[in-house]
Coordinates of C-alpha atoms and ligand atoms in Angstrom, one line a residue:
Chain A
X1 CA 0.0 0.0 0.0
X2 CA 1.0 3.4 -0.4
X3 CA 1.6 5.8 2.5
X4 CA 3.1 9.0 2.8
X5 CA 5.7 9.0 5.9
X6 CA 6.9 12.1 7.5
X7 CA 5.8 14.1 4.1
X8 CA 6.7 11.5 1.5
X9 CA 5.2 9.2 -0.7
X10 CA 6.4 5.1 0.5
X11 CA 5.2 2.3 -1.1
X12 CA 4.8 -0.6 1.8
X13 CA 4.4 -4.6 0.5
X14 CA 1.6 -6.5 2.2
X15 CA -2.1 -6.6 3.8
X16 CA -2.9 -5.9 7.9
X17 CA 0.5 -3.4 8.6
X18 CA 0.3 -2.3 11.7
X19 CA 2.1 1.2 13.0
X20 CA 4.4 -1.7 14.5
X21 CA 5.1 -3.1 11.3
X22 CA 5.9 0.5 9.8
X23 CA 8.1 1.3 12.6
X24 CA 10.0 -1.9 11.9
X25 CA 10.2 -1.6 8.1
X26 CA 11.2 2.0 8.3
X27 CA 14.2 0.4 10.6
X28 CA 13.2 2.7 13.9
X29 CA 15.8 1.5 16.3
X30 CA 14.1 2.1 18.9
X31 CA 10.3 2.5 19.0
X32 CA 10.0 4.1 22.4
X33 CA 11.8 7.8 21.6
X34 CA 9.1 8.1 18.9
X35 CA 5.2 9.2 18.8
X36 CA 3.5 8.4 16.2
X37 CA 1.0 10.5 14.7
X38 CA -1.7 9.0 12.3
X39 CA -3.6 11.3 10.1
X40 CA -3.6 14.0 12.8
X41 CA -4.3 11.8 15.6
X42 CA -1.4 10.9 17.7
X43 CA -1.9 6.7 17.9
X44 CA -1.7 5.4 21.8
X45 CA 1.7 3.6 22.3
X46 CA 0.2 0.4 23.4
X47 CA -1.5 0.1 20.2
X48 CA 1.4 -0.1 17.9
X49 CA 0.8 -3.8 17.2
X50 CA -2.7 -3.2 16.6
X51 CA -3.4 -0.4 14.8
X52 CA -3.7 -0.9 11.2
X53 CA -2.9 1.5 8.7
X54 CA -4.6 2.0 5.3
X55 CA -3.8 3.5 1.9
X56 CA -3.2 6.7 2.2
X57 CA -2.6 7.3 5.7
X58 CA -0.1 10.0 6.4
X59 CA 2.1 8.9 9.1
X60 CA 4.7 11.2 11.1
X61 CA 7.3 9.9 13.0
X62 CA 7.6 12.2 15.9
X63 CA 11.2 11.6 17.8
X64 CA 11.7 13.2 21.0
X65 CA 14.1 15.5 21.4
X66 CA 16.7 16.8 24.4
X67 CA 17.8 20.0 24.8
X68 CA 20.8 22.3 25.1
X69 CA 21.3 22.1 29.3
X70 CA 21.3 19.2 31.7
X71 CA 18.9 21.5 34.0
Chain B
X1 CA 3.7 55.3 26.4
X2 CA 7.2 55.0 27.5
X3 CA 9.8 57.8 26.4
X4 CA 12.7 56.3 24.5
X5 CA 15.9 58.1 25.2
X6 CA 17.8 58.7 22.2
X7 CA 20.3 56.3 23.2
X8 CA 17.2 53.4 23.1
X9 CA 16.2 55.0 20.0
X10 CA 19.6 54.2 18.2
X11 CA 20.1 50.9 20.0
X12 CA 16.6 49.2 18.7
X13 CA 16.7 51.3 15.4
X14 CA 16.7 48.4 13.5
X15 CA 13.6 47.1 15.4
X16 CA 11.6 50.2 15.5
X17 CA 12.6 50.3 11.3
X18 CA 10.4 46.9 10.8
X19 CA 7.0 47.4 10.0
X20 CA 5.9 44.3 12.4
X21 CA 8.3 45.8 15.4
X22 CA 8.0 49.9 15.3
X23 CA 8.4 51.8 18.5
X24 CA 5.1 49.9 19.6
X25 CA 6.7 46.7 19.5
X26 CA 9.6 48.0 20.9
X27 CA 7.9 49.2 24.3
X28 CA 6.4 45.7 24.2
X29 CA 9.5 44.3 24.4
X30 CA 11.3 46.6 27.1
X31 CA 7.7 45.7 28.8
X32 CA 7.9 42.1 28.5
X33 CA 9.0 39.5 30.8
X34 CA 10.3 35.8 29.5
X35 CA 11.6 33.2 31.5
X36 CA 14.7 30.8 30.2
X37 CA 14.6 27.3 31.7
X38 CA 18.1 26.1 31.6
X39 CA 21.7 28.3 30.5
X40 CA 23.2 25.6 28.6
X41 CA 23.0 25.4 24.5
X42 CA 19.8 26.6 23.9
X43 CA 19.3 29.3 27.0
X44 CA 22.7 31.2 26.0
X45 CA 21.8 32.3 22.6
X46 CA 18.2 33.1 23.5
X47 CA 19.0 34.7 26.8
X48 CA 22.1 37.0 24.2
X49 CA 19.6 37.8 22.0
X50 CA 16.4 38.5 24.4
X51 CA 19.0 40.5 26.0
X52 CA 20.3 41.8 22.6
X53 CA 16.5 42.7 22.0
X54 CA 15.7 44.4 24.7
X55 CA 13.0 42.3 26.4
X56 CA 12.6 44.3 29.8
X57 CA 12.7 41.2 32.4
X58 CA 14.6 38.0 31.5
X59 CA 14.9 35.2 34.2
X60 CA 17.2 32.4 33.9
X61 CA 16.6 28.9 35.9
X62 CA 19.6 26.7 36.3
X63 CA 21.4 24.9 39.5
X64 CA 24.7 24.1 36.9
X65 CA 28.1 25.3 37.0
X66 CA 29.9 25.9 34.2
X67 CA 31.9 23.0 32.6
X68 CA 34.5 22.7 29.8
X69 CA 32.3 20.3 28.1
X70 CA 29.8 23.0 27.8
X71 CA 32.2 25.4 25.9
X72 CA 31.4 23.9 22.6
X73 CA 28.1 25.0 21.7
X74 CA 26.8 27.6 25.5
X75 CA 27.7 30.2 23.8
X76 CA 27.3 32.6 26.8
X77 CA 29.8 31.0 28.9
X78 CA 34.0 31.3 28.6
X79 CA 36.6 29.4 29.3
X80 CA 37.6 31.5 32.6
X81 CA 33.7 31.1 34.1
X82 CA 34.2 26.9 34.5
X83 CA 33.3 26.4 37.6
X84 CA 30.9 29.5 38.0
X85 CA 27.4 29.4 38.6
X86 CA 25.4 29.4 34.6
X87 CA 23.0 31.7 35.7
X88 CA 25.6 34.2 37.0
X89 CA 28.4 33.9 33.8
X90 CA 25.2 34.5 31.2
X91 CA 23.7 37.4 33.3
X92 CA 27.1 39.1 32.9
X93 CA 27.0 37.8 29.5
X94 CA 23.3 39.7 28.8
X95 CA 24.3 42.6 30.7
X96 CA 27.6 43.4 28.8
X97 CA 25.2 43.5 25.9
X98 CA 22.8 45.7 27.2
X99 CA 22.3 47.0 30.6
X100 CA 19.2 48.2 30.0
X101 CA 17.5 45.1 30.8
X102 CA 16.6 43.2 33.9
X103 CA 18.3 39.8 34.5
X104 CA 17.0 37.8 37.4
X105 CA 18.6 34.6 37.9
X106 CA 17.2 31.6 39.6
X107 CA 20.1 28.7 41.0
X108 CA 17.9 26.5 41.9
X109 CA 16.0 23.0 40.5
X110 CA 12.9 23.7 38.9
X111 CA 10.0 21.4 40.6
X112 CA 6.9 20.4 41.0
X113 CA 6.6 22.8 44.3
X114 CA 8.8 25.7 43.1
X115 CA 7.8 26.2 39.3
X116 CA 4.1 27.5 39.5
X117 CA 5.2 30.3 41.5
X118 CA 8.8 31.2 39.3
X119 CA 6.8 31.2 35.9
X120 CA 3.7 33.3 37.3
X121 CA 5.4 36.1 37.2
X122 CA 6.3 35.7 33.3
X123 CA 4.8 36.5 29.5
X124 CA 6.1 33.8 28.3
X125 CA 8.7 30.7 28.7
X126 CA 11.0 29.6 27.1
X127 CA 12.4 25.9 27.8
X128 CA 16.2 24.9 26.8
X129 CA 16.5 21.9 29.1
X130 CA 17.5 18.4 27.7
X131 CA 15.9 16.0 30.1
X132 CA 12.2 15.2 29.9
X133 CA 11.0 15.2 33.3
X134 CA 11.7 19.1 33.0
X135 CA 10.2 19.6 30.1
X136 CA 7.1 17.7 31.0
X137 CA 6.9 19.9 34.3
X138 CA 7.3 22.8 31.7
X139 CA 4.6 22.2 29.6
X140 CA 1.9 20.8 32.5
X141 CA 2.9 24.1 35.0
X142 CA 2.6 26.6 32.0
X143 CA -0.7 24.2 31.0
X144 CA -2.4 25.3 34.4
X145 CA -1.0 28.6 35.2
X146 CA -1.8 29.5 31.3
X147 CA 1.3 30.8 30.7
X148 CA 2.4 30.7 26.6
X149 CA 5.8 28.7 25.8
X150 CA 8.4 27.5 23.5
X151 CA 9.6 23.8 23.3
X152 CA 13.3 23.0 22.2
X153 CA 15.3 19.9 21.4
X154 CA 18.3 19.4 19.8
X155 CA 20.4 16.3 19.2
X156 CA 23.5 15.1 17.2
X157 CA 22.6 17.1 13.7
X158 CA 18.4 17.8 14.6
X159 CA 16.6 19.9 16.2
X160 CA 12.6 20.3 17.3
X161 CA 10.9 23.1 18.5
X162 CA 6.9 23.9 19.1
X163 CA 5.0 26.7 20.8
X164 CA 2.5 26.2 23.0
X165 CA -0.5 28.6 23.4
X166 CA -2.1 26.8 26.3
X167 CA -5.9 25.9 25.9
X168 CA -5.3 26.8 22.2
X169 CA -3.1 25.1 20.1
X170 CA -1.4 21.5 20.7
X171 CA 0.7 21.0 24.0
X172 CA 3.6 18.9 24.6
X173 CA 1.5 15.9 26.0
X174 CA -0.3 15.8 22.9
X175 CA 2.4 15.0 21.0
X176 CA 4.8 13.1 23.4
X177 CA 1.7 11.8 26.1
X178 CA 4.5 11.1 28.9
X179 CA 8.8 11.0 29.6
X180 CA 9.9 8.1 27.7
X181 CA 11.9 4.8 29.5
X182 CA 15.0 6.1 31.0
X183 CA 17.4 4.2 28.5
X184 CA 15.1 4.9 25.1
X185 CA 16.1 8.4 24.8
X186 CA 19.8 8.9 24.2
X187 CA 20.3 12.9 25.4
X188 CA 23.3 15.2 24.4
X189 CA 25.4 14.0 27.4
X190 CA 25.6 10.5 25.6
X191 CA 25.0 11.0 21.7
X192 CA 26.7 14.6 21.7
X193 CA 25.3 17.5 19.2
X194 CA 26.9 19.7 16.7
X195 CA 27.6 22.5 18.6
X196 CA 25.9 25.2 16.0
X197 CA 22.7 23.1 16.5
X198 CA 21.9 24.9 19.9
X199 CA 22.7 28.1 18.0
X200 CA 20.1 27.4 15.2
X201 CA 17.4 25.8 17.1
X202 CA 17.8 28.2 20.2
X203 CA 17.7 31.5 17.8
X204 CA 14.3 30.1 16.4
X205 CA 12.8 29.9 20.5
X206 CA 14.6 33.5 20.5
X207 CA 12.6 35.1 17.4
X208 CA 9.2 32.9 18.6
X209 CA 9.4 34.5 22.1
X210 CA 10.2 38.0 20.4
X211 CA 7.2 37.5 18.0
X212 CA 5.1 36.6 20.8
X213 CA 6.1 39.5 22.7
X214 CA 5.3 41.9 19.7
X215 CA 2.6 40.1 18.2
X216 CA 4.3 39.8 14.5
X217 CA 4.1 37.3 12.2
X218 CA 2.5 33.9 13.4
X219 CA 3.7 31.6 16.0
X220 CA 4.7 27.8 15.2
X221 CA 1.3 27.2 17.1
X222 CA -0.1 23.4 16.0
X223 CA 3.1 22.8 14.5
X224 CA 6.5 21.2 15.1
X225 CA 8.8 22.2 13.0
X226 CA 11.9 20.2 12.8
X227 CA 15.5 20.0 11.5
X228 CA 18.2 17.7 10.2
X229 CA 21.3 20.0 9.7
X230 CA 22.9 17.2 7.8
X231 CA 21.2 18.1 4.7
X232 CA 19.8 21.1 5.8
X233 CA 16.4 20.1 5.4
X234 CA 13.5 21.3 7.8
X235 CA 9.8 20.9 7.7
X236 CA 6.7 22.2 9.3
X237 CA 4.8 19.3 10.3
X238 CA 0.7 20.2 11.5
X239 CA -0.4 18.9 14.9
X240 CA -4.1 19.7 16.2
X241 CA -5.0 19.3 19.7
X242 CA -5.5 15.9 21.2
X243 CA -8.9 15.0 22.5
X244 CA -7.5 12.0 24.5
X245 CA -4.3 14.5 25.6
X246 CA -3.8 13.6 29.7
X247 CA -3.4 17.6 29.9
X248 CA -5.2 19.6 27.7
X249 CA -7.7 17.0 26.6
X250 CA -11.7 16.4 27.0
X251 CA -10.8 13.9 30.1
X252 CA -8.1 15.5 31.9
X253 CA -6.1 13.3 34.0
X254 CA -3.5 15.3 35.5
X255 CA -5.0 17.9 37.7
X256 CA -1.3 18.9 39.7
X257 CA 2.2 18.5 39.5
X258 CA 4.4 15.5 39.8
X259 CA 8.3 15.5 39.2
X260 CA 7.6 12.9 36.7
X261 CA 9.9 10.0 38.4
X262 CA 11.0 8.5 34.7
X263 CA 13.9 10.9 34.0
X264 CA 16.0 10.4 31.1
X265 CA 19.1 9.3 32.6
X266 CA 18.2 8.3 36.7
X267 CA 21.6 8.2 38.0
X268 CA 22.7 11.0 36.3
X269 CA 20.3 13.3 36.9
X270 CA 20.1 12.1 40.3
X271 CA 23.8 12.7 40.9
X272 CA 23.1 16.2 39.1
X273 CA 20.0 16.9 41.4
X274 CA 22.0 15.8 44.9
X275 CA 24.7 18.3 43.6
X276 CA 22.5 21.1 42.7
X277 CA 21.0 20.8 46.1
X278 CA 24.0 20.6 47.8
X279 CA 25.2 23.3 46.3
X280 CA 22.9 25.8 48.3
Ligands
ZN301 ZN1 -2.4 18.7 25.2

């Protein structure tokens, strides 16, 4: 299916991918520094595995981000 | 209507020439007051240039002494202040520039019981700390009190930044719900940052809490707009409000303060904390 992922156009093989699966075949090392947001709506964490996208869908990674001082 | 001296009239001439600044926006600025949590890469350029810009009150909040690590992108800090207090080397930093502003500096560990009552007396805030149970305390304390703010993060070649117009556009929590695991989350201390980041990303906070304070332009409200220096490229990307948002949302679920006990490093900032406190 196609998707557009943080603003472009990606072309995903199979049926049923889940935000999971996306975060795995986008190679996101680590799935907890990033929100995910969904067409707008940021998806709930505990429904990576889940959530199923669809054709079209416009997915944002969102990583989270330090700053400049310790405190 | 305040009466500019002619020396204030030269000094902000290039503000008072813009169309979106004049003298109005000016006396805005010498009127307004912006809190900068944290003097490290982000909070010395935006506490130089608030300075620069003549922004009337600036506080700075940071329990830190200045380290030589921090000489490669805290701009406000020299090699001969290591060891010194942050807050104290950028105030002298800020006032060199221009002594026609206030500085008040605050060495101390922003928390849950100290933070409502610091920001209060501000127009806006500005955050420039790297560790999330801050910036979480940031966003819910500025969330109740209603208090306008600018979000910043920088690591290795990116940077992030969003304003917050509480009650109006997207918070913090909408986006990032709550502090990730401790060990997800690599911060600057472990996965560095091009120093000229904190320049860049800081400067942007800067000209957000100078537009704020002025009312030019339009403020990166419902929108995080993001950077990867490697190739230069940044984008704008839309957020909206979250109805399920634990803040800000239909359902509310945090009604007061917590110090968020999932910090970003635990024995680090723990070690940082007990020496911060032991410090005065
Ligand atoms: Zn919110």
């Amino acid at each position: 299916m196609q998707l557009m992922v943080n603003g472009k156009a990606e072309i995903v093989e199979g049926d049923n991918i889940s935000v999971a699966d996306l975060l795995a075949f986008k190679q996101v090392e680590s799935p907890d520094m990033v929100s995910v947001q969904r067409n707008g709506k940021i998806v709930d964490r505990q429904r990576y595995a889940e959530q199923a996208l669809a054709e079209g869908d416009e997915i944002e990674f969102l990583y989270f981000m330090g700053g400049g001082a310790r405190r | 209507m305040l009466d500019f001296t002619s020396e204030q009239l030269e000094r902000y001439s290039r503000h008072i020439l813009l169309q979106d600044v004049g003298v109005e926006g000016q006396e805005k600025l010498l009127e307004g007051k912006v809190l900068i949590v944290g003097a490290g890469g982000l909070g010395c350029p935006i506490g130089l240039y608030l300075a620069a810009a003549g922004v009337g009150t600036i506080g700075i909040v940071d329990c830190d002494t200045v380290d030589i690590s921090n000489l490669q992108r805290q701009i406000a800090h020299y090699t001969a202040d290591i060891g010194r207090a942050k807050v104290e080397s950028a105030k002298e930093k800020m006032l060199a520039i221009n002594p026609g502003v206030t500085v008040r500096t605050y060495q101390e560990y922003l928390s849950a019981e100290n933070i409502r009552a610091i920001i209060r007396d501000y127009d806006f805030v500005v955050d420039g700390t790297d560790n999330f149970p801050t910036k979480f305390l940031v966003n819910d304390a500025c969330g109740m009190e209603g208090i306008p703010f600018s979000h910043g993060g920088i690591l290795r070649f990116d940077g992030q930044t969003m304003t917050v117009l509480p009650g109006e556009s997207a918070c913090y929590r909408c986006v990032f719900r709550e502090p990730p695991p401790p060990d997800a989350v690599p911060t600057c201390s472990q996965a560095g940052v091009l120093g000229a980041i904190a320049g860049m990303l800081g400067t942007i906070q800067a000209a957000e809490a100078l537009k704020f304070l002025t009312g030019a332009g339009s403020l990166l409200t419902d929108t995080l707009l993001t950077f990867n220096a490697k190739n230069m490229d940044f984008r704008k990307i839309r957020l909206t409000r979250q109805k399920d948002c634990p803040l800000c949302g239909e359902n509310p679920t945090i009604s007061e303060l917590s110090d968020n006990v999932r910090p970003a490093c635990g024995l680090q900032e723990k070690s940082v904390r007990q020496a911060c406190d032991a410090g005065h």
